[in-house]
Short mmCIF file of N, CA, C and O in Angstrom, two decimals:
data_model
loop_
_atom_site.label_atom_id
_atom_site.label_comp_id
_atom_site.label_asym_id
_atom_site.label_seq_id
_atom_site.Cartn_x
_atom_site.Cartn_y
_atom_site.Cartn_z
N UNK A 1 0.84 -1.17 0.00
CA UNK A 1 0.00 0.00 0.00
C UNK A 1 0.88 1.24 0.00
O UNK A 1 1.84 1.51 0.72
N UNK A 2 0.53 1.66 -0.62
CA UNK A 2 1.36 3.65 -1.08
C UNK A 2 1.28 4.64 0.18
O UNK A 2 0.32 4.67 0.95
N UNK A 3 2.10 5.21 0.24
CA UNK A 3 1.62 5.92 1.56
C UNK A 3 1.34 7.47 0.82
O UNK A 3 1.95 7.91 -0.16
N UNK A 4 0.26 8.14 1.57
CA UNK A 4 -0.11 9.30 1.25
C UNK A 4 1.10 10.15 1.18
O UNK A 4 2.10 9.78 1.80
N UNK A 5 1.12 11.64 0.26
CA UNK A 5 2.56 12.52 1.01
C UNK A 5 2.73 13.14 1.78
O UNK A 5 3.80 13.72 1.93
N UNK A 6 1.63 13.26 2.65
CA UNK A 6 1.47 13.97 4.09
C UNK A 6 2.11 12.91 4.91
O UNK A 6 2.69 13.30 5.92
N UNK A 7 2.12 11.84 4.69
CA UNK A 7 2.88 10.74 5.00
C UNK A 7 4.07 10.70 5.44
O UNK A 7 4.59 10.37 6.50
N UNK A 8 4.60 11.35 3.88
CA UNK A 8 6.47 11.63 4.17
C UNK A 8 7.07 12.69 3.80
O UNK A 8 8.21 12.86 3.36
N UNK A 9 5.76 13.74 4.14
CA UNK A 9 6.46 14.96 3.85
C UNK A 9 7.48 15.59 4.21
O UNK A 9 7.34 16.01 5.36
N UNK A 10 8.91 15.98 3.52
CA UNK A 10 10.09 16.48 4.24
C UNK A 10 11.00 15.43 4.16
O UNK A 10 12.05 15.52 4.80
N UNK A 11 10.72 14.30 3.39
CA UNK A 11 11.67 12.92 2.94
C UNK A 11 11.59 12.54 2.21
O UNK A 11 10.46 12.34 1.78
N UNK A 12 12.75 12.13 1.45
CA UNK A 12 13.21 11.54 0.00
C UNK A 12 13.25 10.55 0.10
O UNK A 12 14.12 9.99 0.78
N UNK A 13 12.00 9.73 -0.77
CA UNK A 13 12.49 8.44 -1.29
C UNK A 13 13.18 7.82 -1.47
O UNK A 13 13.49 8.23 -2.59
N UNK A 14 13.87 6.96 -1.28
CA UNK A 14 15.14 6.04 -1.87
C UNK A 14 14.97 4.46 -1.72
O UNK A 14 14.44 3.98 -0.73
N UNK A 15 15.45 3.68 -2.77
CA UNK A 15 15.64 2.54 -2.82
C UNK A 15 16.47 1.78 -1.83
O UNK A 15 17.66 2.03 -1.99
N UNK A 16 16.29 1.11 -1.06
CA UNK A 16 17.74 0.13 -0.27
C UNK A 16 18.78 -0.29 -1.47
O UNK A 16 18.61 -0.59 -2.66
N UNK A 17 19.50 -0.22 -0.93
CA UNK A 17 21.30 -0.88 -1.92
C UNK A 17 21.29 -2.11 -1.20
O UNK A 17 20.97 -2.49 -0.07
N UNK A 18 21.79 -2.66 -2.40
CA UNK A 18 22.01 -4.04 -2.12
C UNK A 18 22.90 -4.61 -0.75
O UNK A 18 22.76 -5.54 0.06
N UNK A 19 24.00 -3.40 -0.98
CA UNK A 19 24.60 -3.56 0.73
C UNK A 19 23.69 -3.79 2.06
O UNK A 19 23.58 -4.59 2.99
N UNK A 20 22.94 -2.23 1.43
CA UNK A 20 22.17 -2.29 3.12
C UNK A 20 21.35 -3.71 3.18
O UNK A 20 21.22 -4.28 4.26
N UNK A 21 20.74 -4.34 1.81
CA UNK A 21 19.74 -5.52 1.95
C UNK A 21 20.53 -6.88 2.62
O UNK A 21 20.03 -7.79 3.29
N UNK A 22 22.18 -6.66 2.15
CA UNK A 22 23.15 -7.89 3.10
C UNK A 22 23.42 -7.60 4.00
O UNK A 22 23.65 -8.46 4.85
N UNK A 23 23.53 -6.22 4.33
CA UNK A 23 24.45 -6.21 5.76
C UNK A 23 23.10 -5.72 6.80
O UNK A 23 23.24 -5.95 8.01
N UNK A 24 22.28 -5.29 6.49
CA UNK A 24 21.34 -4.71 7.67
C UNK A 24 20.02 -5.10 7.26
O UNK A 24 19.68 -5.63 8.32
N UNK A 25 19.27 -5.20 6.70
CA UNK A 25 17.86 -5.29 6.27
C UNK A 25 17.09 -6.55 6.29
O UNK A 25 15.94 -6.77 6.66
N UNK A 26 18.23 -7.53 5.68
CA UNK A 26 17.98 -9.12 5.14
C UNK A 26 18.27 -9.79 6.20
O UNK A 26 17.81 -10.93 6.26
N UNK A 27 18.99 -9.35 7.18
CA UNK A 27 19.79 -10.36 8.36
C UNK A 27 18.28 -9.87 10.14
O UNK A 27 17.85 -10.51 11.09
N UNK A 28 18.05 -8.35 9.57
CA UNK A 28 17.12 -7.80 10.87
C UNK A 28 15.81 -8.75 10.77
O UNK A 28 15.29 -9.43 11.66
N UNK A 29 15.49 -8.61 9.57
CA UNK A 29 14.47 -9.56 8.51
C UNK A 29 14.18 -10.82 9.03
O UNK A 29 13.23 -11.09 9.77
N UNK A 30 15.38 -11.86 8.46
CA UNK A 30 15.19 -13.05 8.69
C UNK A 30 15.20 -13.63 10.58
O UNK A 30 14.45 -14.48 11.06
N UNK A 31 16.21 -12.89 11.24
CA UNK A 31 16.34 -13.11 12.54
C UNK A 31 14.68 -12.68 13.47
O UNK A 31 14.26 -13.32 14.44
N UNK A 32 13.97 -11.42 12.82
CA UNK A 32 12.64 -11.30 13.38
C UNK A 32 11.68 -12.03 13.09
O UNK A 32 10.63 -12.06 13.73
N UNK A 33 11.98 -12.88 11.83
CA UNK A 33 11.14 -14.29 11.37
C UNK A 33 11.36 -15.60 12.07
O UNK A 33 10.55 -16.44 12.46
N UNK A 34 12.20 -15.57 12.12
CA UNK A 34 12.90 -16.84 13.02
C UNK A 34 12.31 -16.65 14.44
O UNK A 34 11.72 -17.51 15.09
N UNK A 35 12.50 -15.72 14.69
CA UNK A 35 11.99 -15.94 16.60
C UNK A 35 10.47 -15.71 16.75
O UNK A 35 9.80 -16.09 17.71
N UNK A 36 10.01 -15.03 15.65
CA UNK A 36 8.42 -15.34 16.09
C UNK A 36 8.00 -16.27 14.95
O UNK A 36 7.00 -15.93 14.31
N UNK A 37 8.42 -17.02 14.72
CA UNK A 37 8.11 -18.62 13.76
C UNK A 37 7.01 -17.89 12.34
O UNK A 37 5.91 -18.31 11.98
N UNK A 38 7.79 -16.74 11.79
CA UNK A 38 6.81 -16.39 10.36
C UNK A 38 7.30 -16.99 9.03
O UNK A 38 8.48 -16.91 8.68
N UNK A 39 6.32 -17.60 8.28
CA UNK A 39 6.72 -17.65 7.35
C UNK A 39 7.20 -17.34 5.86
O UNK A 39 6.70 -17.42 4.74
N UNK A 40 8.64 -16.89 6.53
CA UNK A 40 9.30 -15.37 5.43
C UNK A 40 10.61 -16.59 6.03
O UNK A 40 10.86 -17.26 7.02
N UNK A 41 11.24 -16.24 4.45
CA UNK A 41 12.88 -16.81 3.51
C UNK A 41 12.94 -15.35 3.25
O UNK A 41 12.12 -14.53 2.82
N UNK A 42 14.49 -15.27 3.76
CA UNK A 42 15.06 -13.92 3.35
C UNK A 42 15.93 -14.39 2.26
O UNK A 42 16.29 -15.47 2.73
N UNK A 43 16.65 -14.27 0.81
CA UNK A 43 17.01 -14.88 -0.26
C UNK A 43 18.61 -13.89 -1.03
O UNK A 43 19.68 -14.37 -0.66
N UNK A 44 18.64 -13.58 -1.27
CA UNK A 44 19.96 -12.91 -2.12
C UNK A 44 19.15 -11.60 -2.63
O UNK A 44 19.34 -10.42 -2.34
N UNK A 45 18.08 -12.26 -3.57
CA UNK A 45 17.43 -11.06 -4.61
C UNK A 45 16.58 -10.43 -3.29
O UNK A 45 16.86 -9.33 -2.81
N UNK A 46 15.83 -11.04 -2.93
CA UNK A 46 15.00 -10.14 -1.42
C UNK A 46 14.60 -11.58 -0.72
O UNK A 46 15.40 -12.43 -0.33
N UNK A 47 12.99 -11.65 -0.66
CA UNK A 47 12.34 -12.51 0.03
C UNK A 47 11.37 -13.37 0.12
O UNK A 47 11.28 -13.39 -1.11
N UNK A 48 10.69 -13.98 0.40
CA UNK A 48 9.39 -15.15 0.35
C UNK A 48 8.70 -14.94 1.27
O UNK A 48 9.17 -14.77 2.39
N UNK A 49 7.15 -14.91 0.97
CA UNK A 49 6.11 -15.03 2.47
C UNK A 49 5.02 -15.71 1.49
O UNK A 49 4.59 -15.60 0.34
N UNK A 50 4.84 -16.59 2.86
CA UNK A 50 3.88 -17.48 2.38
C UNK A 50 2.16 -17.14 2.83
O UNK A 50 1.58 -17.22 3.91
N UNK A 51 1.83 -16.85 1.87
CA UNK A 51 0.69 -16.14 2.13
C UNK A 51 -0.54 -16.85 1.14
O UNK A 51 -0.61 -16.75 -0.09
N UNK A 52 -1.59 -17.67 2.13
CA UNK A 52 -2.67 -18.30 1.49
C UNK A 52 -2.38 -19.80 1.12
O UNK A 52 -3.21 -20.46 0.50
N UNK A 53 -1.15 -20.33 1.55
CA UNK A 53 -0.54 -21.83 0.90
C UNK A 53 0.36 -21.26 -0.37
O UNK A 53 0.66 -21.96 -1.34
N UNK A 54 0.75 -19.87 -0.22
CA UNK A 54 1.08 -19.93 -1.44
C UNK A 54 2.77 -19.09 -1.34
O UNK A 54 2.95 -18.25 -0.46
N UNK A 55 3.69 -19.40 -2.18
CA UNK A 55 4.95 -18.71 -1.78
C UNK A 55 5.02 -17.07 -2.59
O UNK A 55 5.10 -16.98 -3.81
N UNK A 56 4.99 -16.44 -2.11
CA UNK A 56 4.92 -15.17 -2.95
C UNK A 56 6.74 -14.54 -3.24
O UNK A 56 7.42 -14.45 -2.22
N UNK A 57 7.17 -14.27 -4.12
CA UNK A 57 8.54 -13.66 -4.32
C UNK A 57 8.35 -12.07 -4.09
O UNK A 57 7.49 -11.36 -4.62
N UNK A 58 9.32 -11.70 -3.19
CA UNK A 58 9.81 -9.45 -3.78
C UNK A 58 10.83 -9.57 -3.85
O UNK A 58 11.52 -10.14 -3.01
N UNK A 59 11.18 -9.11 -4.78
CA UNK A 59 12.58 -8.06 -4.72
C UNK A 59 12.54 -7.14 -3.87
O UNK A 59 11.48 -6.59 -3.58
N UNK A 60 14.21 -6.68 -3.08
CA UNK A 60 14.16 -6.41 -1.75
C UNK A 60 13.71 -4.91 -2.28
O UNK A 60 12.84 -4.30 -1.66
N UNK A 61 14.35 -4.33 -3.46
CA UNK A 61 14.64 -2.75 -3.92
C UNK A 61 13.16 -2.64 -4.28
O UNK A 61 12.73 -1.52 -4.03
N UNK A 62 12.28 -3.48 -4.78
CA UNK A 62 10.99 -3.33 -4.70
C UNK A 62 9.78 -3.28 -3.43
O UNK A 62 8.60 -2.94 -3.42
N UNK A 63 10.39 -3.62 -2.75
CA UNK A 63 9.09 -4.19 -1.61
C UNK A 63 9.35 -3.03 -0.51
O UNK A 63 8.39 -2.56 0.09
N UNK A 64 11.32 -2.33 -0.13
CA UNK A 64 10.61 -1.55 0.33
C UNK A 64 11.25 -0.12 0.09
O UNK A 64 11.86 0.33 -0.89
N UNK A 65 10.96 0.36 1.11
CA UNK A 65 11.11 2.12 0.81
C UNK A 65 11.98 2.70 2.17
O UNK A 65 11.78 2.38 3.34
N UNK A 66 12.93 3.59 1.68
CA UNK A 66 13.44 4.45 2.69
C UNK A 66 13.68 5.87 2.76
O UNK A 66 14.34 6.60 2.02
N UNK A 67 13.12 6.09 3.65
CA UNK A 67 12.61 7.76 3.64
C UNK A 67 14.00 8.64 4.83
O UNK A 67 14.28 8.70 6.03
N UNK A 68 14.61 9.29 3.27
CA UNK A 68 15.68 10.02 4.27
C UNK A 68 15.31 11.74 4.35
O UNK A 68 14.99 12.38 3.35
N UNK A 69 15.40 12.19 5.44
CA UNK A 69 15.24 13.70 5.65
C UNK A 69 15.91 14.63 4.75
O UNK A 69 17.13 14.77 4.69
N UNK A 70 14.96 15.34 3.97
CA UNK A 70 15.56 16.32 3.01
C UNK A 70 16.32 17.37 4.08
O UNK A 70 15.68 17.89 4.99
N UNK A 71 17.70 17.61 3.88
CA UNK A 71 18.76 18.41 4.69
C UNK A 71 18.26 19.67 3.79
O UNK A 71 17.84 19.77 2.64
N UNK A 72 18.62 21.02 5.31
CA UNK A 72 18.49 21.98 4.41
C UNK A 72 19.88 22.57 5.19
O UNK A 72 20.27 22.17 6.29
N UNK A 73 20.49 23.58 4.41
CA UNK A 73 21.59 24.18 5.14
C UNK A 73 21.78 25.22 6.47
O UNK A 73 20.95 26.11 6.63
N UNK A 74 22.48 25.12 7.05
CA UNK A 74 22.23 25.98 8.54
C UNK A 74 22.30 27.64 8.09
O UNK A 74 21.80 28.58 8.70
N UNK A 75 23.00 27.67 6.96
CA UNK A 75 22.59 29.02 6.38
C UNK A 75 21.34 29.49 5.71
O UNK A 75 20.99 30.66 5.87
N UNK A 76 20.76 28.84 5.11
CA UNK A 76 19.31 28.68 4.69
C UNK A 76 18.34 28.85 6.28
O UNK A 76 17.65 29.81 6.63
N UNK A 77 18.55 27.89 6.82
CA UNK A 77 17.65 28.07 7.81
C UNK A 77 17.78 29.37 8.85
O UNK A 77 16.87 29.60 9.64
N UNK A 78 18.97 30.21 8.80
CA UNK A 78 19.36 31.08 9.13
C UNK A 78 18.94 32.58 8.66
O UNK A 78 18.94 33.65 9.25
N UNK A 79 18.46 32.07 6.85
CA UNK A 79 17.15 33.50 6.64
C UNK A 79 16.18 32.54 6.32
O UNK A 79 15.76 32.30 5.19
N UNK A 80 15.80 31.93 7.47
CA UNK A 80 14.38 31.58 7.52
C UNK A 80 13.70 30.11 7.13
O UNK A 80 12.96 29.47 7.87
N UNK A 81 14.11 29.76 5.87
CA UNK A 81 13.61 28.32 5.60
C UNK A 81 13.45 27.54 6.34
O UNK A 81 14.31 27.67 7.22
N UNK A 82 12.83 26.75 6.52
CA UNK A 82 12.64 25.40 6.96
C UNK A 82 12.44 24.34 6.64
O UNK A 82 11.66 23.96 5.77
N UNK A 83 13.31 23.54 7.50
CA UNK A 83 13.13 21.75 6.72
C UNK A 83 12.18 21.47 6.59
O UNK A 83 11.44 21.72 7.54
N UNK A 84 11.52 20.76 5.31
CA UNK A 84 10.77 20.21 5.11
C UNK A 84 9.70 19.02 6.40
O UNK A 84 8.53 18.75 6.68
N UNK A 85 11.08 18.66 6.80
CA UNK A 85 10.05 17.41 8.03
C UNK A 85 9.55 18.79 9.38
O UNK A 85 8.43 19.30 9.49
N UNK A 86 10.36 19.00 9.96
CA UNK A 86 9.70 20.38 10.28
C UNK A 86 8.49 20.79 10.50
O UNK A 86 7.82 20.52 11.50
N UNK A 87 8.14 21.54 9.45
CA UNK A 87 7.46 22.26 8.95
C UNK A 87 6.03 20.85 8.73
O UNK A 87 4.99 21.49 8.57
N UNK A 88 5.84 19.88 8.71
CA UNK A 88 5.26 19.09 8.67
C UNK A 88 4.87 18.36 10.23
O UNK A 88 3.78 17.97 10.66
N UNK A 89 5.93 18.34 10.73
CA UNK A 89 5.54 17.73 11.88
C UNK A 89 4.52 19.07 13.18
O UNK A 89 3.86 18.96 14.21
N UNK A 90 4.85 19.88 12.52
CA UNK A 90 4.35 21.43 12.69
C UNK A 90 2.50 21.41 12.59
O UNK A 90 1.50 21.48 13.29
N UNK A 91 2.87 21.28 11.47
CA UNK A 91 1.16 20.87 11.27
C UNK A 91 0.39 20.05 12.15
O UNK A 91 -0.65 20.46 12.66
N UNK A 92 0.83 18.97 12.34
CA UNK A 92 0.53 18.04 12.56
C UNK A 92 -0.25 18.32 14.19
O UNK A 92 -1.23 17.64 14.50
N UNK A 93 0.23 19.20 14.97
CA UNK A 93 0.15 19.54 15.92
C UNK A 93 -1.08 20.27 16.57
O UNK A 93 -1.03 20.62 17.75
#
């Protein structure tokens, strides 16, 4: 499911790298499957969940999303601008 952009307003999209999917993502993944007995295979390309009797495939760069904080400069914010997350979490209030 898509998330609205009020969602992630004040953050940039980005794909996981294949690094982060070996060294941090795929290993947090499979170890939180393992101890509560789910059925998810963490794999090279991404992962497996078995959903309905049935094995479903993602690719890791597909399935998920990482939302990094649009930086603004301390001089910018100095005449005034504001970060995007900010200015959102602002609202929110």
């Amino acid at each position: 499911r898509r998330m609205q952009a009020e969602q992630f307003r004040g953050n940039e999209s980005q794909r996981p790298t294949r690094t982060e999917w070996e060294t941090d993502l795929g290993p947090f993944l499979a170890a939180e499957a393992a101890k509560r007995g789910l059925p998810l295979q963490v794999e090279d390309a991404g992962l497996r969940i078995l959903i309905d009797a049935t094995w479903r495939d993602y690719v890791f760069d597909e399935a998920f999303t990482k939302l990094v904080p649009i930086q603004i400069s301390r001089a910018a914010q100095r005449h005034g601008e504001s970060p995007p997350a900010l200015v959102g979490m602002l609202a929110e209030m």
